[in-house]
mmCIF file of N, CA and C in Angstrom:
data_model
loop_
_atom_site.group_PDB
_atom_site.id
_atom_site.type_symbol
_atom_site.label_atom_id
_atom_site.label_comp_id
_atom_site.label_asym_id
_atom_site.label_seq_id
_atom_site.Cartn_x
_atom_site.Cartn_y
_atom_site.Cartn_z
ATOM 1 N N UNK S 92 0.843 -1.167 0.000
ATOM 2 C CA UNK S 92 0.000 0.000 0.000
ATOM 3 C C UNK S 92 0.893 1.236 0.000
ATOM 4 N N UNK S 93 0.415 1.894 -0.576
ATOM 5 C CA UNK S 93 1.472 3.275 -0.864
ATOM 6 C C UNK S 93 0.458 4.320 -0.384
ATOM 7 N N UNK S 94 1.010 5.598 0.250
ATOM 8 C CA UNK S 94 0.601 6.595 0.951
ATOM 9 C C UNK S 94 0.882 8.098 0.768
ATOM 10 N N UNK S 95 -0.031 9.010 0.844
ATOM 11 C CA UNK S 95 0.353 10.231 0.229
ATOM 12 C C UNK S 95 -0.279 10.940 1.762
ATOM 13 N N UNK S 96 0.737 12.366 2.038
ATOM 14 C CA UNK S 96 -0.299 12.837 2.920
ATOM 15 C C UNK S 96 -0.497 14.010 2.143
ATOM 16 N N UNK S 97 -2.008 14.564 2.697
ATOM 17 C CA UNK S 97 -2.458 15.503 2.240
ATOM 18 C C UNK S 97 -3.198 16.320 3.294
ATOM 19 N N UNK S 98 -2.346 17.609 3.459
ATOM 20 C CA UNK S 98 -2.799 17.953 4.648
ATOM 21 C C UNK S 98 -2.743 16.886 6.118
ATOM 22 N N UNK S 99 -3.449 17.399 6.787
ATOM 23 C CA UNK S 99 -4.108 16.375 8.058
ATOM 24 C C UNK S 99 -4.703 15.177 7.628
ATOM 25 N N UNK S 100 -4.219 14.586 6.600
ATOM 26 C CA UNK S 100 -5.320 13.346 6.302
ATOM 27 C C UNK S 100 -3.859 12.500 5.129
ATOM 28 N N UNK S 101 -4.019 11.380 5.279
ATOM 29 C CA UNK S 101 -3.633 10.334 4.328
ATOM 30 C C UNK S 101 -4.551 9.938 3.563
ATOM 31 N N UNK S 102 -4.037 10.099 1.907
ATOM 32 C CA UNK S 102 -4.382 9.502 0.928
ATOM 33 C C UNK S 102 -3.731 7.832 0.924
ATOM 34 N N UNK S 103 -4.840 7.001 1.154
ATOM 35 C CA UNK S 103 -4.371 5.417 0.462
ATOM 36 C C UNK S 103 -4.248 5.170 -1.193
ATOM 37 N N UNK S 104 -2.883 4.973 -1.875
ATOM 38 C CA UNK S 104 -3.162 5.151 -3.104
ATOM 39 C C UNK S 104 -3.128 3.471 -3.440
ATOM 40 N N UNK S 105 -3.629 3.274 -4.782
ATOM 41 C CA UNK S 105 -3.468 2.208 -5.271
ATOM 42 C C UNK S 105 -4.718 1.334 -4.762
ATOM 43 N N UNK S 106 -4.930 0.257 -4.654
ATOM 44 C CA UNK S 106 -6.363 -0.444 -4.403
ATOM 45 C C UNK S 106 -7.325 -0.197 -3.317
ATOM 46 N N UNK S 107 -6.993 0.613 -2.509
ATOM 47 C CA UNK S 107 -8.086 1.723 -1.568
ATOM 48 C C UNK S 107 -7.957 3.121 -1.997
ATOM 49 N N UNK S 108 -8.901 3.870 -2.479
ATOM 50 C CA UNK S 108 -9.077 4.990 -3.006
ATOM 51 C C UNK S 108 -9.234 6.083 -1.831
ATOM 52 N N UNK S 109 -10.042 5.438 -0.458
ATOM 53 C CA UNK S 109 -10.303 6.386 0.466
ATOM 54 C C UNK S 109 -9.054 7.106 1.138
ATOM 55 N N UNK S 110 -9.728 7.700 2.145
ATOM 56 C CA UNK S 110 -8.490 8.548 2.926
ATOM 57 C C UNK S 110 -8.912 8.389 4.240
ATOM 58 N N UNK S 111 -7.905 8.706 5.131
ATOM 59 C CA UNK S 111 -7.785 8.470 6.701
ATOM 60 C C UNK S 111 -7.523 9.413 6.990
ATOM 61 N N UNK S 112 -7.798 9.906 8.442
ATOM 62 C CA UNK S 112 -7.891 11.071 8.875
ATOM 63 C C UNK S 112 -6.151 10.733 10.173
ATOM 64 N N UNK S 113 -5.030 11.625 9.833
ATOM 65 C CA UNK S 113 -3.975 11.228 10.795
ATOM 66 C C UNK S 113 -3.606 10.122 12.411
ATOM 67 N N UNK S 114 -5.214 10.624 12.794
ATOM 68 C CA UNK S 114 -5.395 9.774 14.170
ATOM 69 C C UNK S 114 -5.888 8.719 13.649
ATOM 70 N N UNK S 115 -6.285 8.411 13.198
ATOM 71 C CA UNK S 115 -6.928 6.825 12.768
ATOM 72 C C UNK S 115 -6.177 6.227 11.899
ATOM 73 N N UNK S 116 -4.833 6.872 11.438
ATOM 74 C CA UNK S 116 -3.760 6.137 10.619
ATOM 75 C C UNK S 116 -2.904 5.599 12.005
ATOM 76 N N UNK S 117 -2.915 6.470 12.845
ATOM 77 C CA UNK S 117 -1.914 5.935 13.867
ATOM 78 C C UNK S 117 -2.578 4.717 14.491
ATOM 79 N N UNK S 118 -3.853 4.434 14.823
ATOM 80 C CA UNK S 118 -4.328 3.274 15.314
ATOM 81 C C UNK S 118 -4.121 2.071 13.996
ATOM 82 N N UNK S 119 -4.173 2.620 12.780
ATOM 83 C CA UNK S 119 -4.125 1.518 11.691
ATOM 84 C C UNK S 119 -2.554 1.093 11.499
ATOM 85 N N UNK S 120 -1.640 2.169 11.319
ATOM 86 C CA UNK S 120 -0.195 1.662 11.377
ATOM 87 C C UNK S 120 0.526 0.428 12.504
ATOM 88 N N UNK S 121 0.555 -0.745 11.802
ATOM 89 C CA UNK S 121 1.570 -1.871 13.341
ATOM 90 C C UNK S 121 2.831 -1.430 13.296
ATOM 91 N N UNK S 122 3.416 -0.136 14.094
ATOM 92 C CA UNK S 122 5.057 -0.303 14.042
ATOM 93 C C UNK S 122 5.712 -1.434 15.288
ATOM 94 N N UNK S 123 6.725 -1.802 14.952
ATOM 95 C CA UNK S 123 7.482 -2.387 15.727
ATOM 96 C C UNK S 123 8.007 -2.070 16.942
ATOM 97 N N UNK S 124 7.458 -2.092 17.807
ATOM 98 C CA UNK S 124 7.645 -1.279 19.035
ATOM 99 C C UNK S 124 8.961 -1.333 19.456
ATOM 100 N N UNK S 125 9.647 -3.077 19.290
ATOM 101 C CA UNK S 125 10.969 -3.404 19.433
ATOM 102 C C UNK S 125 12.273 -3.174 18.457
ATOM 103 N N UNK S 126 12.206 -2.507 18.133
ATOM 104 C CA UNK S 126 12.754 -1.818 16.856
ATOM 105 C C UNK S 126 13.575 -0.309 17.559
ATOM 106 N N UNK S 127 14.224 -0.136 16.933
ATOM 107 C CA UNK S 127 15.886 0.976 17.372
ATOM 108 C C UNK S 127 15.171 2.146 16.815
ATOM 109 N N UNK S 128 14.273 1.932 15.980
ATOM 110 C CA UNK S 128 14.025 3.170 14.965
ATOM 111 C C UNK S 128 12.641 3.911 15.547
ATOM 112 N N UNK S 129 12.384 2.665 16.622
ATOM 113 C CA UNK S 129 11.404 3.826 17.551
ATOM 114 C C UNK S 129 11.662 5.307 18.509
ATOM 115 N N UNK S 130 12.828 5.580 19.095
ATOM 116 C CA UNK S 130 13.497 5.842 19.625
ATOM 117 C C UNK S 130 13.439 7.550 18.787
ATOM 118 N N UNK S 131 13.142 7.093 17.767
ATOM 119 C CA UNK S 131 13.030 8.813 16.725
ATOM 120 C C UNK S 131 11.729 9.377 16.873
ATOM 121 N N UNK S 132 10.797 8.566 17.590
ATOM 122 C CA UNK S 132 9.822 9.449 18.359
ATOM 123 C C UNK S 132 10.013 10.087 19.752
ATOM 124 N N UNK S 133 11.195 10.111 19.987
ATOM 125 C CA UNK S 133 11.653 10.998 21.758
ATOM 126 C C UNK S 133 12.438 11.826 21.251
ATOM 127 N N UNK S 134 12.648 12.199 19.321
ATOM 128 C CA UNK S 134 13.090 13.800 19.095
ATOM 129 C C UNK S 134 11.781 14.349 18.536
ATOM 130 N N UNK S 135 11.292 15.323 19.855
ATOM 131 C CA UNK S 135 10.481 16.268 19.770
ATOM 132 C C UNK S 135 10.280 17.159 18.200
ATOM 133 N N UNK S 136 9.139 16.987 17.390
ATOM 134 C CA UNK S 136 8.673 18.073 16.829
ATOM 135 C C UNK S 136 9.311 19.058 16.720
ATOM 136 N N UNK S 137 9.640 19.608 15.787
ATOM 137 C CA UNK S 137 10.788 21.145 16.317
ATOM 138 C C UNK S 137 11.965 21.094 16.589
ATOM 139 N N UNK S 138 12.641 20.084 16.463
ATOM 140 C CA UNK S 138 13.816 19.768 17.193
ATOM 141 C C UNK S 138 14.748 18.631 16.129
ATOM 142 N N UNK S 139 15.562 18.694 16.315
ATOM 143 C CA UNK S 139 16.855 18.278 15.736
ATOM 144 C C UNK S 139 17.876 17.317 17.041
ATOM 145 N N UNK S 140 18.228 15.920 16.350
ATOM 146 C CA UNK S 140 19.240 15.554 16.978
ATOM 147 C C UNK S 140 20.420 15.357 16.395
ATOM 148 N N UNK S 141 21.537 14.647 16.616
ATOM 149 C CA UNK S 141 22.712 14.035 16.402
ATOM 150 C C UNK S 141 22.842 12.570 15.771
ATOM 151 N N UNK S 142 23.246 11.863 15.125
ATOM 152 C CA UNK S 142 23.628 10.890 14.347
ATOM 153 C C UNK S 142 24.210 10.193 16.297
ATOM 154 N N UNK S 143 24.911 10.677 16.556
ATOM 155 C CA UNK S 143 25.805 10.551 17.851
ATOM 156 C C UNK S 143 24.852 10.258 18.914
ATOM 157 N N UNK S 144 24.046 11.182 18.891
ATOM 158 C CA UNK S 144 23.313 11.143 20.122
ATOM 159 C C UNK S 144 22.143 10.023 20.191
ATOM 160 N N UNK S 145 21.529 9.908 18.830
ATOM 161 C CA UNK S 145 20.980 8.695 18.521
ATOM 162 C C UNK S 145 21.268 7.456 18.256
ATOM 163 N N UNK S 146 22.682 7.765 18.097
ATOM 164 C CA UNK S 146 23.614 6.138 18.055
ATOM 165 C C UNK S 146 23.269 5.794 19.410
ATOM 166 N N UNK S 147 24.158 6.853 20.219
ATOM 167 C CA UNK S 147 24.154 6.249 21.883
ATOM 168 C C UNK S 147 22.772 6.275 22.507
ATOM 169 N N UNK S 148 21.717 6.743 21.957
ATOM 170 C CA UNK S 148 20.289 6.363 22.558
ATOM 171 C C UNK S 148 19.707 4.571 22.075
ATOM 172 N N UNK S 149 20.345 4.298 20.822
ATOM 173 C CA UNK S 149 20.063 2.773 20.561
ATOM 174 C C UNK S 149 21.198 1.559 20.673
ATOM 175 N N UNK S 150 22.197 2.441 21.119
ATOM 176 C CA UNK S 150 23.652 1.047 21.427
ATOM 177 C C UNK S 150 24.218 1.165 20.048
ATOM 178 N N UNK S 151 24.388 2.094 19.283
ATOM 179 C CA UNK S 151 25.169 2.312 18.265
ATOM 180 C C UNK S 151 26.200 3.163 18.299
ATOM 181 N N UNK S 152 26.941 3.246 16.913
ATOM 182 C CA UNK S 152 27.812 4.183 16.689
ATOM 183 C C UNK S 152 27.204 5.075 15.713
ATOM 184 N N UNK S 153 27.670 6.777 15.643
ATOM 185 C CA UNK S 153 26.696 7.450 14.779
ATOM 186 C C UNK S 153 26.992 6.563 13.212
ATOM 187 N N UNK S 154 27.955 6.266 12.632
ATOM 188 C CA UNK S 154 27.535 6.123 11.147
ATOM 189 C C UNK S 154 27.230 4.969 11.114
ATOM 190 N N UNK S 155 26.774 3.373 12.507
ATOM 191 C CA UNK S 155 26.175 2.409 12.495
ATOM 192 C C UNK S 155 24.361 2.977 12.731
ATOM 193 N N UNK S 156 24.176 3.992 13.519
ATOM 194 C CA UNK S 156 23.248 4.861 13.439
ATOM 195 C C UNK S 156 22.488 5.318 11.908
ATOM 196 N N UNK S 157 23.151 5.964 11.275
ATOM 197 C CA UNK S 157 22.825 6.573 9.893
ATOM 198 C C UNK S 157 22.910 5.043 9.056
ATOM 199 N N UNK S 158 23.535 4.086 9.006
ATOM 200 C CA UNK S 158 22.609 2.692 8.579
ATOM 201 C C UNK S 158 21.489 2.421 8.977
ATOM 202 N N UNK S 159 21.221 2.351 10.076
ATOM 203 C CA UNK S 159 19.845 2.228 10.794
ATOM 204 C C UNK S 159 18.615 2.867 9.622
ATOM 205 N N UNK S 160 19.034 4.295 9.618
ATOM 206 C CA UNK S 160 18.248 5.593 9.551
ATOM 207 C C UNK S 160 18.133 5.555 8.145
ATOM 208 N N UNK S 161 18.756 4.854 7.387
ATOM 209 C CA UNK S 161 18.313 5.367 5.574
ATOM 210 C C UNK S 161 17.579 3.081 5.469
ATOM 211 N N UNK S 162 17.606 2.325 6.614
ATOM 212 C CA UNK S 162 16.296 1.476 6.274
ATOM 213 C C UNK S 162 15.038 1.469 6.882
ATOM 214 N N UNK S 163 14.943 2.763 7.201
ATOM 215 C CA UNK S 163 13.187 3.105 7.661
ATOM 216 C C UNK S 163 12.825 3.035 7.120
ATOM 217 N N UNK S 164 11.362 2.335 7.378
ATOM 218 C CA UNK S 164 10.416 1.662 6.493
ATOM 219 C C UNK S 164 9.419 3.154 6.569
ATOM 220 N N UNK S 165 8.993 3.463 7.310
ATOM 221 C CA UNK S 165 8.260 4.891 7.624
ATOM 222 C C UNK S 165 8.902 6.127 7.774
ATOM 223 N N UNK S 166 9.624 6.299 6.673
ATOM 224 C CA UNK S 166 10.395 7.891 7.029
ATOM 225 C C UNK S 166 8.710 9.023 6.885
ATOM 226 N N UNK S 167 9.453 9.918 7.842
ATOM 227 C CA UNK S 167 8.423 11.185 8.328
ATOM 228 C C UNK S 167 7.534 10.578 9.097
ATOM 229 N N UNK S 168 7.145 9.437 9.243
ATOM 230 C CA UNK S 168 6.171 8.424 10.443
ATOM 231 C C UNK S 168 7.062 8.372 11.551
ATOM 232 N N UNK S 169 8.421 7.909 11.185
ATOM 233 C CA UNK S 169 9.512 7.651 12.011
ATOM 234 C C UNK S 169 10.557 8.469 11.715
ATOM 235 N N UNK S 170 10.466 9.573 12.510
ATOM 236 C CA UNK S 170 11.184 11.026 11.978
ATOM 237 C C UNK S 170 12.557 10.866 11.351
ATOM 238 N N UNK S 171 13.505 10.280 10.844
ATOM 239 C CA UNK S 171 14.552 10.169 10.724
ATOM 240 C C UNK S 171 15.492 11.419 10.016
ATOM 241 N N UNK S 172 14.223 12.145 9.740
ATOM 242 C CA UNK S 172 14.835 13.856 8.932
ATOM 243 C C UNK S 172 15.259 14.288 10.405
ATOM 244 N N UNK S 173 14.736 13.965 11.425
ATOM 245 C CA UNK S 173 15.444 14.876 12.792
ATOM 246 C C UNK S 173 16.820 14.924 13.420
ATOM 247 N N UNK S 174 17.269 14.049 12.351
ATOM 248 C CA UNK S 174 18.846 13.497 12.725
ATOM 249 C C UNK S 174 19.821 14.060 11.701
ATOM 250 N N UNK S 175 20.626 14.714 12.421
ATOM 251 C CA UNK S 175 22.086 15.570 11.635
ATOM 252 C C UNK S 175 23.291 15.257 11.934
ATOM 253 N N UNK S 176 24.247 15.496 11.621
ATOM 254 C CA UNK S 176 24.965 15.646 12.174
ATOM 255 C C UNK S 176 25.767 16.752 13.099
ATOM 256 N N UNK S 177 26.813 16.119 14.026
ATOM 257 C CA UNK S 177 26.804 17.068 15.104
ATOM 258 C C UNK S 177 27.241 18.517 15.182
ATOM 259 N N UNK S 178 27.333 18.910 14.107
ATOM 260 C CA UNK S 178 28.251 20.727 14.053
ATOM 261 C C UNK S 178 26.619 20.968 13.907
ATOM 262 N N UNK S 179 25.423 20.202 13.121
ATOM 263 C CA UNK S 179 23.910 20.540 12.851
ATOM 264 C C UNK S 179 24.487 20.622 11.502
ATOM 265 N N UNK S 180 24.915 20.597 10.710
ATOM 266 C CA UNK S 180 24.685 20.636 9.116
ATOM 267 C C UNK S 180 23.795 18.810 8.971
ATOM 268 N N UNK S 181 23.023 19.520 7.859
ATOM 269 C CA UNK S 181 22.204 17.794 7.890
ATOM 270 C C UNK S 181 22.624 17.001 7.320
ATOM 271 N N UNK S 182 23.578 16.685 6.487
ATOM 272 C CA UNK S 182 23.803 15.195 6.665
ATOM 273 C C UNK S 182 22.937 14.932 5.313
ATOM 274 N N UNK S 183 22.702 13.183 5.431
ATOM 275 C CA UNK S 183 21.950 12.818 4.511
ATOM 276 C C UNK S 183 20.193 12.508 4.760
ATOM 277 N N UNK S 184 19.987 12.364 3.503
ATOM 278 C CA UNK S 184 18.451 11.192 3.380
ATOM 279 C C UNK S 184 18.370 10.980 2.254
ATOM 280 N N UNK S 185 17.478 9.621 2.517
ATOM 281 C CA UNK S 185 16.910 9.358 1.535
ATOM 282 C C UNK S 185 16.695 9.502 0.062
ATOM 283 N N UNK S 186 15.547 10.579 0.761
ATOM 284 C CA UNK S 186 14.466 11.076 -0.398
ATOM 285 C C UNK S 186 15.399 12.567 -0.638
ATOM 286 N N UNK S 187 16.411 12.737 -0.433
ATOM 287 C CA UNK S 187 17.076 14.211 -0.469
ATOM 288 C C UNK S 187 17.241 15.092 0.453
ATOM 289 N N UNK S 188 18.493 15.557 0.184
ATOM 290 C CA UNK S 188 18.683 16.501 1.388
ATOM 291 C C UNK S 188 17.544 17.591 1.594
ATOM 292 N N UNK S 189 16.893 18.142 0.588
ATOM 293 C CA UNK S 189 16.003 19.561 -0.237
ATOM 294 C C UNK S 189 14.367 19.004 0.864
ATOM 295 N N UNK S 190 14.708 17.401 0.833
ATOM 296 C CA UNK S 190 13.136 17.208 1.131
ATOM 297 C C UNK S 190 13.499 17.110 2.711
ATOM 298 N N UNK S 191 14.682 16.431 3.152
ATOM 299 C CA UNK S 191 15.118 17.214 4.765
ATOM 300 C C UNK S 191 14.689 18.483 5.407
ATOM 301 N N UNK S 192 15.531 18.722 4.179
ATOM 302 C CA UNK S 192 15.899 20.670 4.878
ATOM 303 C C UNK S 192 14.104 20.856 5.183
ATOM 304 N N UNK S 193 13.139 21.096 3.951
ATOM 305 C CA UNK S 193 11.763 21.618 3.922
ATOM 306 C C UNK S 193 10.929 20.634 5.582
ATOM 307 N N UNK S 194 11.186 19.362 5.046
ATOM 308 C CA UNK S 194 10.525 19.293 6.444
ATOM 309 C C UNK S 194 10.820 19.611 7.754
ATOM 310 N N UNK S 195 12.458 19.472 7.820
ATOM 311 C CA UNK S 195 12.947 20.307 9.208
ATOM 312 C C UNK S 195 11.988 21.893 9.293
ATOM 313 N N UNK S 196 12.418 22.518 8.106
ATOM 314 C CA UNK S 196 11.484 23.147 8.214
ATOM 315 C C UNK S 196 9.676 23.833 8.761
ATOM 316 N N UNK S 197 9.027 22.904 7.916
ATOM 317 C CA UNK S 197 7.854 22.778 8.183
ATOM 318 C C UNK S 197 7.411 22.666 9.322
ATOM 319 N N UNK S 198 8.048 21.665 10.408
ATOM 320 C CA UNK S 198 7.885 21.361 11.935
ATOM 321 C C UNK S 198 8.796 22.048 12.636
ATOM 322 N N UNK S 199 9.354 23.321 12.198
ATOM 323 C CA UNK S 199 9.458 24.369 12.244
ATOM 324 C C UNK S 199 11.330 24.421 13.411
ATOM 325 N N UNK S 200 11.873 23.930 13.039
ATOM 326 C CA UNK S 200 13.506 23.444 13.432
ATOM 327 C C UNK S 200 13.761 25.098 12.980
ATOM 328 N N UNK S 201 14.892 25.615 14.097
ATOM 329 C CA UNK S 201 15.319 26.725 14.084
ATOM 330 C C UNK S 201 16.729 26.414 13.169
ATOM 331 N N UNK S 202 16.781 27.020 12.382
ATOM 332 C CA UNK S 202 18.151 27.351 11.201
ATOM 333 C C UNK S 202 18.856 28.228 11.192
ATOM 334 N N UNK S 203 20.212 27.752 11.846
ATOM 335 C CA UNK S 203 21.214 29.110 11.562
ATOM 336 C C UNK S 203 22.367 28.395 10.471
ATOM 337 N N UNK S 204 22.012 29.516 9.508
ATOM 338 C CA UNK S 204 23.070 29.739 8.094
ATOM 339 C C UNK S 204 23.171 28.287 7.601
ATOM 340 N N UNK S 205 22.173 27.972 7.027
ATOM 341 C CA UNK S 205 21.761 25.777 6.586
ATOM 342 C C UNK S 205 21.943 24.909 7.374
ATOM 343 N N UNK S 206 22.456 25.479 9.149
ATOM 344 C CA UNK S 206 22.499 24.377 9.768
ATOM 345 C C UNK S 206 21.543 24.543 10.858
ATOM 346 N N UNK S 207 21.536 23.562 11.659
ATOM 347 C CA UNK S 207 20.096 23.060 12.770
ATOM 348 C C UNK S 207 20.647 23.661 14.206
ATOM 349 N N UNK S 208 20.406 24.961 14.143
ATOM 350 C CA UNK S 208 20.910 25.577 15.823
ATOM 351 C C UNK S 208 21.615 24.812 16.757
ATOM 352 N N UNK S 209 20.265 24.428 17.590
ATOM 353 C CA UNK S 209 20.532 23.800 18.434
ATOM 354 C C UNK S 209 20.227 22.542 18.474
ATOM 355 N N UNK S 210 21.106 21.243 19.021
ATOM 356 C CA UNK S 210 20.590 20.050 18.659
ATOM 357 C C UNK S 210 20.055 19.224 20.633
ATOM 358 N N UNK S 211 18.851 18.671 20.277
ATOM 359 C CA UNK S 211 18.068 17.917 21.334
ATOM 360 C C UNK S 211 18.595 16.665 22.062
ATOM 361 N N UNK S 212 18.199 16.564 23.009
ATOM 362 C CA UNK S 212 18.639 14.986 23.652
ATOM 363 C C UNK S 212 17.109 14.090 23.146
ATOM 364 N N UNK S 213 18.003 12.670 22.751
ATOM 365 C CA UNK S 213 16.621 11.284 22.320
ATOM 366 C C UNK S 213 16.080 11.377 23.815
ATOM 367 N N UNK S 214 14.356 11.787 23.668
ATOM 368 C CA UNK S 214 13.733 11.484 25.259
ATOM 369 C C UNK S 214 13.479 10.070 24.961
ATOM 370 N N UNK S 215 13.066 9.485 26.295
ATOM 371 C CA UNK S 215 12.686 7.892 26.046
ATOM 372 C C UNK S 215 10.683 8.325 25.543
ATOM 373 N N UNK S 216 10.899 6.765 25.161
ATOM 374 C CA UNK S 216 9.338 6.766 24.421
ATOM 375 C C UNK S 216 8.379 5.723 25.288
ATOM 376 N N UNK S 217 7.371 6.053 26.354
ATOM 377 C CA UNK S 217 6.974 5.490 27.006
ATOM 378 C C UNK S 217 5.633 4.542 26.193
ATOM 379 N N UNK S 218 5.121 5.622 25.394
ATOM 380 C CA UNK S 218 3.839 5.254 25.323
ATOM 381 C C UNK S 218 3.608 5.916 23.818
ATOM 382 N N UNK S 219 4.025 4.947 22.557
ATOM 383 C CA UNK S 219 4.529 4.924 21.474
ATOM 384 C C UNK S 219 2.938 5.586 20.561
ATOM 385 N N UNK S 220 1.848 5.430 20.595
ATOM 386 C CA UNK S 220 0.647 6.033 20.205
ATOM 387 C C UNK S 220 1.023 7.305 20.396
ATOM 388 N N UNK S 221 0.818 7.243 21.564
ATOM 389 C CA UNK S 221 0.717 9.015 22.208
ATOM 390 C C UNK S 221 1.707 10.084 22.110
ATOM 391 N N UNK S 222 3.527 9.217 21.441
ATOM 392 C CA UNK S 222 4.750 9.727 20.973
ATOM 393 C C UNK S 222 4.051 9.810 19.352
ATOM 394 N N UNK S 223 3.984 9.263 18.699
ATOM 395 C CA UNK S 223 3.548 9.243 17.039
ATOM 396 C C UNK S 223 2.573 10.686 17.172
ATOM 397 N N UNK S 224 1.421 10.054 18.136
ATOM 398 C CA UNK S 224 0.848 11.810 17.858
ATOM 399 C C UNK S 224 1.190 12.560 18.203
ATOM 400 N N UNK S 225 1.682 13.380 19.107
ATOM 401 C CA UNK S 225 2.670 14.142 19.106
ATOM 402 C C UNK S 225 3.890 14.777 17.833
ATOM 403 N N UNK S 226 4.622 13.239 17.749
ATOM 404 C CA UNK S 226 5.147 13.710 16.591
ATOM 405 C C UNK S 226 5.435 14.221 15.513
ATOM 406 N N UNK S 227 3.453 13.663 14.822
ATOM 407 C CA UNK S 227 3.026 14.242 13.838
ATOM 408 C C UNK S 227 2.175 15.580 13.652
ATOM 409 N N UNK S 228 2.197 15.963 15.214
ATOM 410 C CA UNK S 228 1.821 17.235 15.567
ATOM 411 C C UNK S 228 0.384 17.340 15.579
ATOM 412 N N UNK S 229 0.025 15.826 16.243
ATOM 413 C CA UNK S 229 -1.883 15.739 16.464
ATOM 414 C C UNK S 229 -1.731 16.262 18.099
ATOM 415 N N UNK S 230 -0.701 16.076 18.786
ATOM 416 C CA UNK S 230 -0.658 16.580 20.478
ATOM 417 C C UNK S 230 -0.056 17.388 20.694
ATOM 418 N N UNK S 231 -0.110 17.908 21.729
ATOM 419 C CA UNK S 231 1.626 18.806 22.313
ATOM 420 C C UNK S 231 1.982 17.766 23.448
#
């Protein structure tokens, strides 16, 4: 199943035509709770971490870290744009650095001169629903 968001709502593309409203994607999504790549829901919305700091939040090293981070199955579900490296210049992704930068952006990451100000500590993730919404900016 392939996924588009649009606005506050997911488009299902391909053999479901309908759409889901963000909170009811999070009850429909099974992530892996036991999984390293959960851990990118305890960098806050707004916020920027370290390759480093997220290594040592999952028992890694940062560039065993940034392996981790380019086989997310849910990038922007599972923030992995929140991760830079440590001077804050960003580093890589994926889908492009351009589509980084804009979403750092969008969830509104403070930028000094292309790099990520200030960078966050990984909080722990108690209660992985209620971290996703948040994340995706359905909570504070």
């Amino acid at each position: 199943m392939a996924l588009r968001l649009k606005g506050s709502r997911i488009e299902l593309l391909g053999s479901c035509p309908s759409y889901l409203e963000l909170e009811e994607f999070v009850k429909y999504v099974k992530l892996d709770v036991s999984s390293p790549l959960i851990r990118l829901l305890g960098v806050r919305r707004g916020s920027a971490t370290s390759y480093k700091e997220f290594g040592a939040a999952v028992g890694l090293g940062p560039r065993a870290a940034g392996l981790l981070l380019a086989r997310n199955p849910y990038p922007v579900v599972l923030p992995c744009h929140r991760v830079v490296r440590s001077d804050g210049s960003l580093g890589g992704y994926s889908y492009g650095v351009e589509l980084k930068r804009a979403l750092l952006a969008y969830e509104g990451v403070e930028m000094c001169g292309g790099r990520v100000c200030r960078l966050a500590r990984v909080e722990e993730v108690d209660d992985v629903e209620e971290a996703l919404l948040r994340s995706l900016g359905l909570r504070r």
